[in-house]
DNA sequence: ATGAAAGCGCTAACAG
DNA sequence: CTGTTAGCGCTTTCAT
């Protein structure tokens, strides 16, 4: 019932070593033998057991990745891009959604190690402050598994990042240019948050002063829910603002909803800027002005960086200094900020 | 440099068999020994190599799944649910997005087999008409890999499905009840498509006759793009319709966009019904009336069905007749159809 | 060019 | 209770 290399060898009248050779396209096999074996493989529909092979080769052609959740378009899109890139290079990607739960994340990482993945991508990690004495991080190091991260986690890890300082600065300056002075910031769970930094940067560049009461941060996720609730609260607090800069588009949609319920119009009463540029951003009414993330480029860079690191192996001196590749963000101006100057 | 069970055994002063026993929580180990070994495992931070274990146990605790694309909320949500369910049962899920490309799908399946997955889920398969003499299907059978599918593929495969006949019937009858008679159908790539069947069923139930010129099908995907283009075409063709029933919400959003460009209002000029109930459906303006799919329940059922099949193993007689579990759809009435009767 | 044999890291009888 | 041994399915020397 079990079809192995042995069976193929027997049927083809050669030794298992020879079958292995043709399986791996090794040299030194008489072409007639190779032909014969190939035919048998095909006839038997033989698929070699990769796990057995991997055990010897000490590789698994598998990459593990942790992300907070898949049901956010940013992540699902990124995963899709990565999966394709890895696949094209012979790797499989397995991803774990952590729901921003540290235990879950650690459990995933542990499982990745047990499966001897060739590399790990930290999408958005909680293991953070992943300094030397962190349990999980130590494990990864001990097993010598190459890692890369999306956005910087610590100085020992290579990473690919979006320049959110620039992105947020652009977004907020757009608002300032339109005359807005009371700009609220609905932030995300990231800490430190370069978008918040960008927010402050835009104010500085324009010699304006930030109203701290208009800054709201999330301690967990930054979803539609959070945008909605925070906006309601902002209004109930009696805060005065003419515009809101949001951590991401999902949050922005929540803001829309809250504003609508409170009878405030966009962009007439409140201008909104999102972040990500998800598919619905351009479709929504009013169409969302937002900062576009170059997900495809980021994904490609992430995959390439990790694969390069893996395939460099311990060939060269272990210690290539960690790289960090940064991508620019692009402001997409649509309708959610209006076009007239706020007076 | 390499940490194996051997090293642990040595350090703990026992044999590898004993280490293996405590690793697997087997009986007959003196608790003091067990304690000692456990400490060493922990001290060394030892993670057993699952691939080695799996090779012996003839299982991989891995499930493969093919889906058309991840960047559609329906799929990303479903994958998220499945991933969680499998994880809770000790399985990892690896998914491949096929972009509806048959070659890609087959390549994924082949790769799944090489990795000796314990089961395969056909999300949306092209392999279908997967009757006996299909290459890939034959392979799966030969290797005895349990499979389940989402929506029926053929009579030999267990499946979990949404009752789209009922869902579409409900959606279209809603339109009919509101007085619509000229209802367009923007279908998807599924064939045969039970939503189209539901569409026709609703007409039959109400003694109405379908205007075939208002039925448009997609040959590839059913995205925003498709909804947009098809609607433009429908209008350019001079077709007369007062409402549109869409294959899914993404399509519906495309329809909105096209309608808007052509200066037609929703729901005043055209009523729209979507399918899926994605997060944005309720947020959109006008809020989308749509048919909700019970994704979580479907995902759970899918996982349970597959796991049960796997763990039943060849214990009982190989041939348990394929099951098929069906879930009802729920019509969610919002604003995109208005509330007044069409006269 | 090919085969025999020694493992990869682990589990599972089988002894003791 | 614990150790010894024989593999799992494959790759890789090392002979021939």
XYZ file of C-alpha atoms (C1' of nucleotides) in Angstrom:
718
model
C 0.000 0.000 0.000
C 2.907 2.357 0.628
C 4.769 3.701 -2.323
C 8.365 4.564 -1.607
C 11.581 5.018 -3.445
C 12.279 1.378 -2.702
C 9.298 0.181 -4.639
C 10.232 2.369 -7.569
C 13.778 1.045 -7.510
C 12.610 -2.520 -7.453
C 10.146 -2.063 -10.278
C 12.738 -0.286 -12.363
C 15.383 -2.834 -11.559
C 17.868 -0.427 -10.066
C 19.013 0.512 -6.589
C 17.346 3.158 -4.512
C 20.454 5.288 -4.805
C 19.943 5.552 -8.520
C 16.325 6.505 -8.140
C 17.388 9.148 -5.692
C 19.865 10.433 -8.217
C 17.353 10.924 -10.944
C 14.923 12.382 -8.476
C 17.492 15.018 -7.660
C 18.782 15.462 -11.177
C 22.210 14.442 -10.121
C 24.910 13.863 -12.692
C 26.472 10.511 -13.445
C 23.468 8.443 -14.415
C 23.405 6.772 -17.774
C 20.717 8.464 -19.771
C 19.042 5.201 -20.620
C 18.813 4.316 -16.950
C 17.553 7.751 -16.137
C 14.907 7.375 -18.770
C 13.826 4.014 -17.447
C 13.565 5.272 -13.899
C 11.698 8.366 -14.929
C 9.155 6.282 -16.702
C 8.621 4.115 -13.675
C 8.245 7.139 -11.438
C 5.643 8.489 -13.736
C 3.905 5.202 -14.218
C 3.664 4.678 -10.472
C 2.772 8.297 -9.864
C 5.459 8.449 -7.286
C 5.812 11.541 -5.140
C 8.922 11.555 -2.979
C 8.458 12.262 0.700
C 9.803 15.736 1.254
C 9.926 15.341 4.985
C 12.333 12.477 4.702
C 14.452 14.445 2.317
C 14.377 17.513 4.472
C 15.513 15.598 7.475
C 18.736 14.794 5.715
C 19.217 18.092 3.972
C 18.504 19.972 7.130
C 16.056 22.279 5.507
C 12.301 22.293 5.287
C 11.582 24.729 2.493
C 9.010 26.173 4.810
C 8.661 29.684 6.135
C 6.635 30.622 9.189
C 4.989 33.964 9.663
C 3.003 35.560 12.437
C 0.499 38.308 11.835
C -2.168 39.832 14.059
C -5.152 38.892 11.948
C -5.975 37.830 8.456
C -9.320 39.546 8.208
C -7.787 42.907 7.573
C -7.127 43.571 3.944
C -3.656 44.877 4.603
C -2.588 41.565 6.067
C -4.424 39.276 3.725
C -2.984 41.100 0.768
C 0.522 40.994 2.164
C 0.241 37.306 2.926
C -0.993 36.662 -0.579
C 1.983 38.475 -2.066
C 4.434 36.692 0.185
C 2.934 33.332 -0.443
C 3.342 33.793 -4.154
C 6.915 34.984 -3.865
C 7.928 32.125 -1.642
C 6.151 29.596 -3.728
C 8.048 30.744 -6.795
C 11.226 29.992 -4.917
C 10.192 26.575 -3.728
C 9.113 27.560 -0.256
C 5.786 27.133 1.441
C 4.445 29.749 3.764
C 2.561 28.917 6.906
C 1.005 31.792 8.754
C -0.417 32.102 12.218
C -2.871 34.799 13.276
C -2.169 35.792 16.807
C -5.103 38.094 17.499
C -2.431 40.150 19.221
C -2.182 37.511 21.896
C 1.358 37.040 23.088
C 0.852 33.460 24.192
C -0.530 32.528 20.840
C 2.386 34.135 19.126
C 4.877 32.261 21.223
C 3.033 29.030 20.643
C 3.215 29.605 16.904
C 6.893 30.340 16.995
C 7.507 27.242 19.061
C 5.576 25.211 16.576
C 7.562 26.745 13.731
C 10.736 25.645 15.391
C 9.461 22.135 15.957
C 8.729 21.988 12.288
C 12.182 23.307 11.590
C 11.116 26.152 9.349
C 13.918 27.699 7.352
C 12.943 31.219 8.293
C 10.464 33.293 10.206
C 8.744 36.555 9.381
C 7.496 38.722 12.168
C 4.558 40.495 10.676
C 3.562 42.394 13.698
C 5.134 41.041 16.768
C 4.323 41.284 20.411
C 7.367 39.332 21.401
C 8.746 42.786 21.115
C 11.236 44.598 23.085
C 12.536 41.295 21.812
C 15.787 42.037 23.411
C 18.265 39.419 24.188
C 16.709 37.809 27.164
C 13.343 37.158 25.661
C 12.401 33.488 25.823
C 11.117 33.048 22.302
C 13.724 35.184 20.743
C 16.438 33.245 22.502
C 14.996 30.040 21.117
C 15.087 31.342 17.577
C 18.646 32.371 17.997
C 19.627 29.095 19.540
C 18.211 27.182 16.614
C 19.845 29.615 14.255
C 16.705 30.432 12.346
C 16.924 33.431 10.038
C 14.307 36.057 10.740
C 13.133 39.264 9.187
C 10.486 41.599 10.378
C 8.032 44.021 8.986
C 8.839 47.284 10.680
C 11.770 47.397 12.995
C 11.638 45.237 16.086
C 15.160 45.479 17.353
C 18.607 46.167 16.077
C 19.591 42.571 15.491
C 16.877 41.808 13.021
C 16.790 42.785 9.383
C 13.563 44.413 8.417
C 11.484 45.907 5.682
C 9.428 48.877 6.587
C 7.164 51.503 5.251
C 8.247 55.002 5.962
C 5.286 55.826 8.131
C 6.901 58.920 9.488
C 6.870 60.311 5.991
C 3.455 58.856 5.188
C 1.801 60.331 8.213
C 3.576 63.620 7.779
C 2.274 63.873 4.234
C -1.225 62.979 5.292
C -1.359 65.487 8.104
C 0.306 68.229 6.110
C -2.388 67.783 3.515
C -4.898 68.585 6.202
C -2.883 71.547 7.434
C -2.574 72.894 3.924
C -6.332 72.820 3.659
C -6.460 75.054 6.682
C -7.162 72.526 9.412
C -5.695 73.271 12.815
C -7.736 71.062 15.103
C -6.729 67.643 13.889
C -7.504 64.563 15.911
C -5.332 61.484 15.734
C -6.810 58.049 16.152
C -3.818 55.820 16.555
C -3.116 52.150 16.552
C -1.631 49.544 18.805
C 1.886 50.100 17.549
C 4.308 51.482 20.085
C 6.288 53.481 19.438
C 4.107 54.606 16.569
C 5.866 56.335 13.712
C 2.541 57.499 12.415
C 2.024 59.446 15.584
C 5.507 60.758 15.137
C 4.633 61.826 11.626
C 1.543 63.500 12.976
C 3.635 65.524 15.385
C 6.253 66.142 12.759
C 3.719 67.759 10.450
C 2.708 70.100 13.248
C 6.295 71.007 13.967
C 7.102 71.652 10.348
C 4.267 74.124 10.276
C 4.952 75.731 13.603
C 1.737 74.486 15.038
C 1.119 73.021 18.408
C -0.495 69.649 18.993
C -3.620 69.508 21.107
C -2.879 66.442 23.204
C -6.513 65.925 24.079
C -7.146 65.077 20.440
C -4.714 62.186 20.456
C -6.269 58.806 21.085
C -4.412 55.533 21.033
C -5.564 51.972 20.851
C -4.162 49.448 23.220
C -5.251 46.467 21.222
C -6.423 46.489 17.655
C -7.201 49.259 15.259
C -10.311 48.146 13.589
C -13.540 49.608 12.478
C -14.842 49.207 16.024
C -12.077 51.218 17.521
C -12.526 54.053 15.056
C -16.215 54.143 15.753
C -16.007 54.124 19.516
C -13.177 56.578 19.718
C -14.972 59.071 17.557
C -18.134 58.793 19.609
C -16.075 59.357 22.700
C -14.239 62.287 21.168
C -17.563 63.929 20.458
C -19.023 63.095 23.833
C -15.937 64.561 25.450
C -16.842 67.805 23.782
C -13.599 67.821 21.864
C -13.386 70.305 19.052
C -11.863 69.120 15.829
C -12.309 69.796 12.165
C -10.503 66.731 10.912
C -9.233 63.309 11.877
C -6.118 61.475 10.838
C -6.619 57.739 11.202
C -4.200 54.900 11.804
C -5.661 52.893 8.955
C -8.594 52.746 6.589
C -10.558 50.311 8.699
C -10.436 52.784 11.537
C -11.444 55.556 9.152
C -14.549 53.662 8.110
C -15.506 53.398 11.751
C -15.001 57.125 12.100
C -17.311 57.735 9.152
C -20.004 55.690 10.752
C -19.769 57.509 14.078
C -19.759 60.895 12.421
C -22.790 60.002 10.412
C -24.658 58.909 13.495
C -23.803 62.147 15.190
C -25.074 64.064 12.213
C -21.737 65.387 11.053
C -20.904 65.433 7.377
C -17.680 64.457 5.645
C -15.931 66.474 4.399
C -18.073 69.539 5.099
C -17.950 69.272 8.889
C -15.013 66.956 9.375
C -12.227 65.974 7.016
C -10.770 62.488 7.200
C -7.499 60.942 6.108
C -6.983 57.200 6.236
C -3.976 54.936 5.839
C -3.408 51.820 3.663
C -5.577 52.522 0.648
C -7.608 49.364 0.756
C -9.830 48.475 -2.171
C -12.883 50.094 -0.653
C -11.143 53.395 -0.019
C -11.740 54.661 -3.520
C -15.209 53.242 -3.619
C -16.571 54.643 -0.453
C -18.677 57.730 -0.499
C -17.090 60.114 0.005
C -13.995 58.497 -1.472
C -11.326 58.290 1.171
C -8.202 60.388 1.013
C -5.552 58.071 2.310
C -1.896 57.130 2.415
C -1.118 54.206 0.166
C 1.210 51.463 1.322
C 3.215 49.724 -1.380
C 2.253 46.251 -0.197
C 3.493 44.369 -3.224
C 6.918 45.927 -3.073
C 7.115 45.405 0.654
C 6.155 41.765 0.261
C 8.703 41.164 -2.442
C 11.446 42.789 -0.447
C 10.517 40.791 2.611
C 10.616 37.517 0.722
C 13.839 38.309 -1.058
C 15.538 39.458 2.089
C 14.616 36.316 3.956
C 15.461 33.949 1.144
C 18.808 35.598 0.606
C 19.569 35.278 4.263
C 18.595 31.637 4.270
C 20.502 30.681 1.185
C 23.574 32.519 2.239
C 23.489 29.976 5.025
C 26.469 29.759 7.238
C 28.509 30.047 4.077
C 29.809 33.493 4.703
C 30.540 34.732 8.155
C 27.380 34.327 10.208
C 27.277 37.987 10.912
C 26.139 40.048 8.013
C 24.940 43.227 9.626
C 21.145 43.466 9.695
C 19.716 45.332 6.769
C 16.744 47.618 6.800
C 14.865 48.454 3.643
C 12.461 51.344 3.645
C 9.639 52.183 1.280
C 7.995 55.518 0.687
C 4.287 56.036 1.186
C 2.077 57.845 -1.269
C -0.709 60.236 -0.418
C -3.815 59.569 -2.465
C -6.066 62.583 -2.481
C -9.732 61.864 -2.956
C -12.871 63.407 -1.534
C -12.876 62.954 2.212
C -11.092 66.216 2.879
C -12.928 68.389 0.420
C -10.938 70.745 -1.690
C -11.629 74.130 -0.263
C -9.568 75.786 2.344
C -10.946 75.679 5.826
C -11.306 79.239 6.970
C 25.658 22.859 17.407
C 22.802 20.499 16.799
C 20.520 19.739 19.671
C 18.803 16.380 19.461
C 17.137 13.916 21.687
C 20.485 12.190 21.959
C 22.141 15.168 23.514
C 19.305 15.543 25.984
C 19.539 11.863 26.891
C 23.229 12.088 27.459
C 23.017 15.201 29.583
C 20.251 13.719 31.643
C 22.019 10.422 31.968
C 19.287 8.297 30.458
C 18.637 6.617 27.143
C 17.000 8.334 24.207
C 14.032 6.045 24.594
C 13.324 7.484 27.978
C 13.530 11.010 26.700
C 11.176 10.064 23.942
C 8.809 8.659 26.523
C 8.610 11.793 28.563
C 8.353 13.830 25.399
C 5.285 11.859 24.470
C 3.895 11.602 27.961
C 4.046 7.884 27.843
C 3.365 5.858 30.946
C 5.931 3.750 32.744
C 8.541 6.316 33.597
C 9.568 6.801 37.194
C 8.417 10.224 38.182
C 11.822 11.186 39.437
C 13.358 10.300 36.100
C 10.644 12.100 34.294
C 11.312 15.132 36.395
C 15.016 14.981 35.706
C 14.520 14.668 31.975
C 11.975 17.417 31.913
C 14.358 19.728 33.616
C 17.080 18.974 31.138
C 14.721 19.511 28.227
C 13.792 22.829 29.645
C 17.331 23.783 30.532
C 18.527 22.990 27.034
C 15.471 24.542 25.457
C 15.016 21.441 23.452
C 12.351 21.345 20.751
C 11.831 17.895 19.246
C 11.938 17.627 15.484
C 8.375 17.054 14.403
C 9.356 15.969 10.931
C 11.330 13.079 12.304
C 8.453 12.117 14.527
C 5.942 12.440 11.727
C 7.936 10.203 9.499
C 7.473 7.387 11.931
C 3.948 8.138 12.920
C 2.940 8.489 9.320
C 1.175 11.732 9.900
C 2.194 15.328 9.456
C -0.377 17.217 11.445
C -0.631 19.461 8.452
C -3.618 20.318 6.337
C -3.421 21.761 2.854
C -6.057 24.004 1.363
C -6.528 25.630 -1.997
C -8.546 28.784 -2.473
C -8.883 31.161 -5.390
C -7.522 34.241 -3.671
C -6.901 35.550 -0.214
C -7.638 39.171 -0.927
C -11.350 38.647 -0.816
C -12.802 38.990 2.627
C -14.860 35.869 2.308
C -11.775 33.743 1.819
C -9.505 35.478 4.266
C -12.135 35.209 6.930
C -12.758 31.560 6.219
C -9.067 30.775 6.268
C -8.722 32.589 9.561
C -11.506 30.541 11.092
C -10.103 27.293 9.758
C -6.629 28.069 10.855
C -7.814 28.620 14.376
C -9.868 25.462 14.433
C -7.070 23.322 13.120
C -4.544 24.890 15.390
C -6.686 24.052 18.391
C -6.532 20.447 17.309
C -2.807 20.362 16.754
C -2.852 20.826 13.011
C -1.224 23.490 10.926
C -2.922 24.850 7.879
C -1.070 25.743 4.727
C -3.053 27.461 2.042
C -2.360 28.108 -1.602
C -4.050 30.816 -3.633
C -4.584 29.598 -7.133
C -5.837 32.745 -8.825
C -8.209 30.330 -10.483
C -5.325 28.878 -12.396
C -5.637 25.144 -12.834
C -1.915 24.542 -13.177
C -1.237 26.377 -9.988
C -3.873 24.377 -8.213
C -2.387 21.111 -9.354
C 1.063 22.230 -8.392
C -0.187 23.029 -4.909
C -1.862 19.689 -4.531
C 1.251 17.927 -5.711
C 3.263 19.822 -3.202
C 0.768 18.965 -0.478
C 1.220 15.318 -1.267
C 4.991 15.570 -1.229
C 4.682 17.053 2.186
C 2.367 14.265 3.150
C -0.422 16.450 4.466
C -3.002 14.614 6.519
C -5.880 16.143 4.653
C -6.838 18.546 1.916
C -9.588 21.114 1.690
C -10.809 22.182 -1.675
C -11.942 25.723 -1.156
C -12.946 26.431 -4.645
C -11.563 23.942 -6.998
C -10.978 23.901 -10.689
C -9.803 20.338 -10.622
C -13.426 19.508 -10.525
C -15.518 17.515 -12.707
C -12.943 15.735 -10.608
C -14.250 12.483 -11.787
C -12.294 9.359 -11.530
C -9.841 9.834 -14.304
C -8.580 13.206 -13.263
C -4.822 13.231 -12.765
C -4.649 15.132 -9.508
C -7.662 13.518 -8.052
C -6.267 10.112 -8.816
C -3.094 11.025 -7.035
C -4.970 12.053 -3.917
C -6.852 8.837 -3.949
C -3.768 6.775 -4.504
C -2.076 8.326 -1.519
C -5.245 7.912 0.469
C -5.474 11.493 1.597
C -8.784 12.512 3.158
C -10.407 15.442 1.452
C -13.380 17.655 2.029
C -14.656 20.433 -0.094
C -16.513 23.622 0.286
C -19.514 23.245 -1.947
C -20.045 19.959 -3.679
C -17.431 18.901 -6.185
C -18.406 15.349 -6.853
C -20.205 12.521 -5.202
C -17.178 10.887 -3.670
C -16.162 13.848 -1.583
C -17.680 14.966 1.672
C -18.492 18.612 1.676
C -19.805 21.544 3.618
C -21.893 23.972 1.744
C -23.991 27.031 2.033
C -27.487 26.649 0.771
C -27.078 29.160 -1.996
C -30.212 28.040 -3.703
C -32.125 29.173 -0.660
C -29.947 32.255 -0.155
C -30.367 33.493 -3.684
C -34.048 32.665 -3.683
C -34.534 34.750 -0.564
C -32.558 37.620 -1.976
C -34.405 37.716 -5.250
C -37.798 37.204 -3.670
C -37.078 40.233 -1.534
C -36.711 42.194 -4.734
C -39.841 40.704 -6.218
C -41.801 41.482 -3.096
C -40.758 45.094 -3.471
C -42.327 45.076 -6.918
C -39.266 44.523 -9.073
C -39.764 42.563 -12.252
C -36.729 43.459 -14.301
C -33.986 41.989 -12.218
C -30.517 41.554 -13.597
C -28.218 38.807 -12.365
C -24.492 39.332 -12.248
C -23.143 35.881 -11.632
C -19.853 34.357 -10.690
C -17.409 31.847 -12.009
C -19.113 28.914 -10.344
C -20.650 26.409 -12.666
C -23.183 25.136 -12.141
C -24.144 28.089 -10.024
C -26.754 27.476 -7.371
C -27.174 31.208 -6.939
C -28.326 31.428 -10.502
C -30.607 28.531 -9.779
C -31.976 30.410 -6.799
C -32.497 33.410 -8.985
C -34.570 31.366 -11.396
C -36.324 29.615 -8.563
C -37.542 32.903 -7.156
C -39.016 33.793 -10.513
C -40.726 30.438 -10.792
C -42.172 30.633 -7.336
C -43.750 33.922 -8.294
C -44.882 32.905 -11.717
C -42.589 35.332 -13.392
C -40.440 34.808 -16.396
C -36.724 35.430 -16.497
C -35.361 37.872 -19.031
C -32.312 35.973 -20.239
C -30.670 39.108 -21.557
C -30.310 40.313 -17.994
C -28.258 37.332 -16.945
C -24.518 37.877 -17.069
C -21.937 35.369 -15.964
C -18.272 35.675 -15.193
C -15.858 33.222 -16.672
C -13.088 33.998 -14.282
C -13.406 35.911 -11.070
C -16.226 37.837 -9.507
C -14.592 40.896 -8.188
C -15.293 44.543 -8.003
C -13.947 44.891 -11.534
C -16.351 42.394 -12.935
C -19.338 44.055 -11.295
C -18.285 47.396 -12.608
C -17.683 46.348 -16.187
C -20.739 44.207 -16.440
C -22.989 46.970 -15.234
C -21.508 49.433 -17.678
C -22.088 46.913 -20.407
C -25.614 46.201 -19.273
C -26.382 49.895 -19.535
C -24.619 50.327 -22.844
C -26.569 47.378 -24.192
C -29.671 49.398 -23.457
C -30.907 46.748 -21.073
C -33.801 47.747 -18.896
C -33.655 46.750 -15.283
C -34.799 48.151 -11.984
C -32.600 46.010 -9.799
C -29.550 43.792 -9.737
C -28.839 40.648 -7.800
C -25.093 40.166 -7.401
C -22.971 37.081 -6.934
C -21.168 38.641 -4.008
C -20.629 41.923 -2.206
C -17.416 42.753 -4.019
C -19.320 42.565 -7.278
C -22.055 44.687 -5.779
C -19.611 47.428 -4.887
C -18.472 47.459 -8.482
C -22.070 47.765 -9.558
C -22.523 50.749 -7.272
C -19.578 52.479 -8.812
C -20.790 51.925 -12.358
C -24.279 53.058 -11.521
C -22.952 56.179 -9.909
C -20.875 57.002 -12.950
C -23.893 56.573 -15.156
C -25.875 58.896 -12.935
C -28.233 56.285 -11.547
C -29.122 56.334 -7.888
C -29.390 53.448 -5.466
C -32.003 52.540 -4.425
C -34.174 55.132 -6.156
C -33.330 54.090 -9.694
C -31.850 50.672 -9.152
C -32.087 48.337 -6.191
C -29.158 46.114 -5.332
C -28.774 42.898 -3.384
C -25.322 41.505 -2.590
C -24.094 38.224 -1.179
C -21.677 37.444 1.688
C -22.246 40.334 4.071
C -18.681 41.506 4.316
C -17.741 44.049 6.945
C -18.194 46.972 4.606
C -21.676 45.961 3.565
C -23.304 47.589 6.530
C -21.023 50.577 6.356
C -21.446 51.473 2.786
C -23.793 54.192 1.777
C -26.392 53.142 1.020
C -25.956 50.173 3.326
C -26.055 47.006 1.293
C -28.919 44.576 1.519
C -27.231 41.239 1.242
C -27.328 37.534 1.968
C -25.150 36.614 4.907
C -22.989 33.524 4.812
C -22.346 31.819 8.129
C -18.605 31.667 7.604
C -17.687 30.736 11.136
C -20.085 27.824 11.231
C -18.997 26.677 7.809
C -15.364 26.830 8.828
C -15.966 24.881 11.997
C -17.910 22.237 10.183
C -15.240 21.948 7.540
C -12.499 21.518 10.109
C -14.455 19.050 12.176
C -15.459 16.995 9.196
C -11.921 16.726 7.957
C -10.398 16.007 11.339
C -12.976 13.355 12.047
C -12.257 11.720 8.742
C -8.529 11.794 9.391
C -8.711 10.465 12.894
C -11.109 7.755 11.992
C -8.224 6.608 9.870
C -8.444 3.241 8.284
C -9.827 2.065 11.599
C -13.320 1.504 10.458
C -14.114 0.359 6.995
C -12.478 2.809 4.606
C -15.774 3.600 3.058
C -17.915 5.798 5.185
C -20.317 7.301 2.711
C -19.465 10.933 1.955
C -21.350 13.358 4.112
C -22.671 16.703 3.055
C -23.497 19.376 5.574
C -25.568 22.331 4.521
C -26.000 25.732 6.124
C -28.797 28.186 5.680
C -28.189 31.700 4.462
C -29.719 34.748 6.030
C -31.077 37.762 4.208
C -29.939 41.013 5.779
C -32.189 43.851 4.745
C -30.574 47.261 4.722
C -30.941 50.273 2.468
C -29.878 49.328 -1.017
C -33.331 48.241 -2.089
C -35.300 51.044 -0.530
C -38.431 50.181 1.312
C -41.212 51.279 -0.901
C -42.909 49.119 -3.409
C -41.842 49.632 -6.957
C -44.918 50.552 -8.948
C 27.674 4.601 -13.770
C 25.746 2.100 -9.992
C 25.065 -0.342 -5.561
C 25.772 -1.083 -0.491
C 25.629 0.953 3.641
C 25.512 4.597 6.976
C 22.842 7.677 8.833
C 19.083 12.244 9.510
C 16.185 12.517 14.633
C 12.891 10.205 16.292
C 9.385 6.231 17.951
C 8.135 1.549 18.964
C 8.590 -3.030 19.900
C 11.238 -6.185 22.654
C 14.053 -7.419 26.244
C 15.515 -7.210 30.676
C 10.796 1.104 34.742
C 14.539 1.581 31.299
C 17.849 0.482 27.587
C 18.775 -1.730 22.972
C 17.566 -2.118 18.502
C 15.267 -1.772 14.340
C 13.441 1.034 11.304
C 10.483 5.663 8.893
C 11.972 7.213 3.467
C 15.308 9.394 1.820
C 20.406 11.295 0.522
C 25.127 10.632 0.429
C 29.676 8.886 0.905
C 32.465 5.089 -0.497
C 33.447 1.250 -3.012
C 33.159 -1.280 -7.240
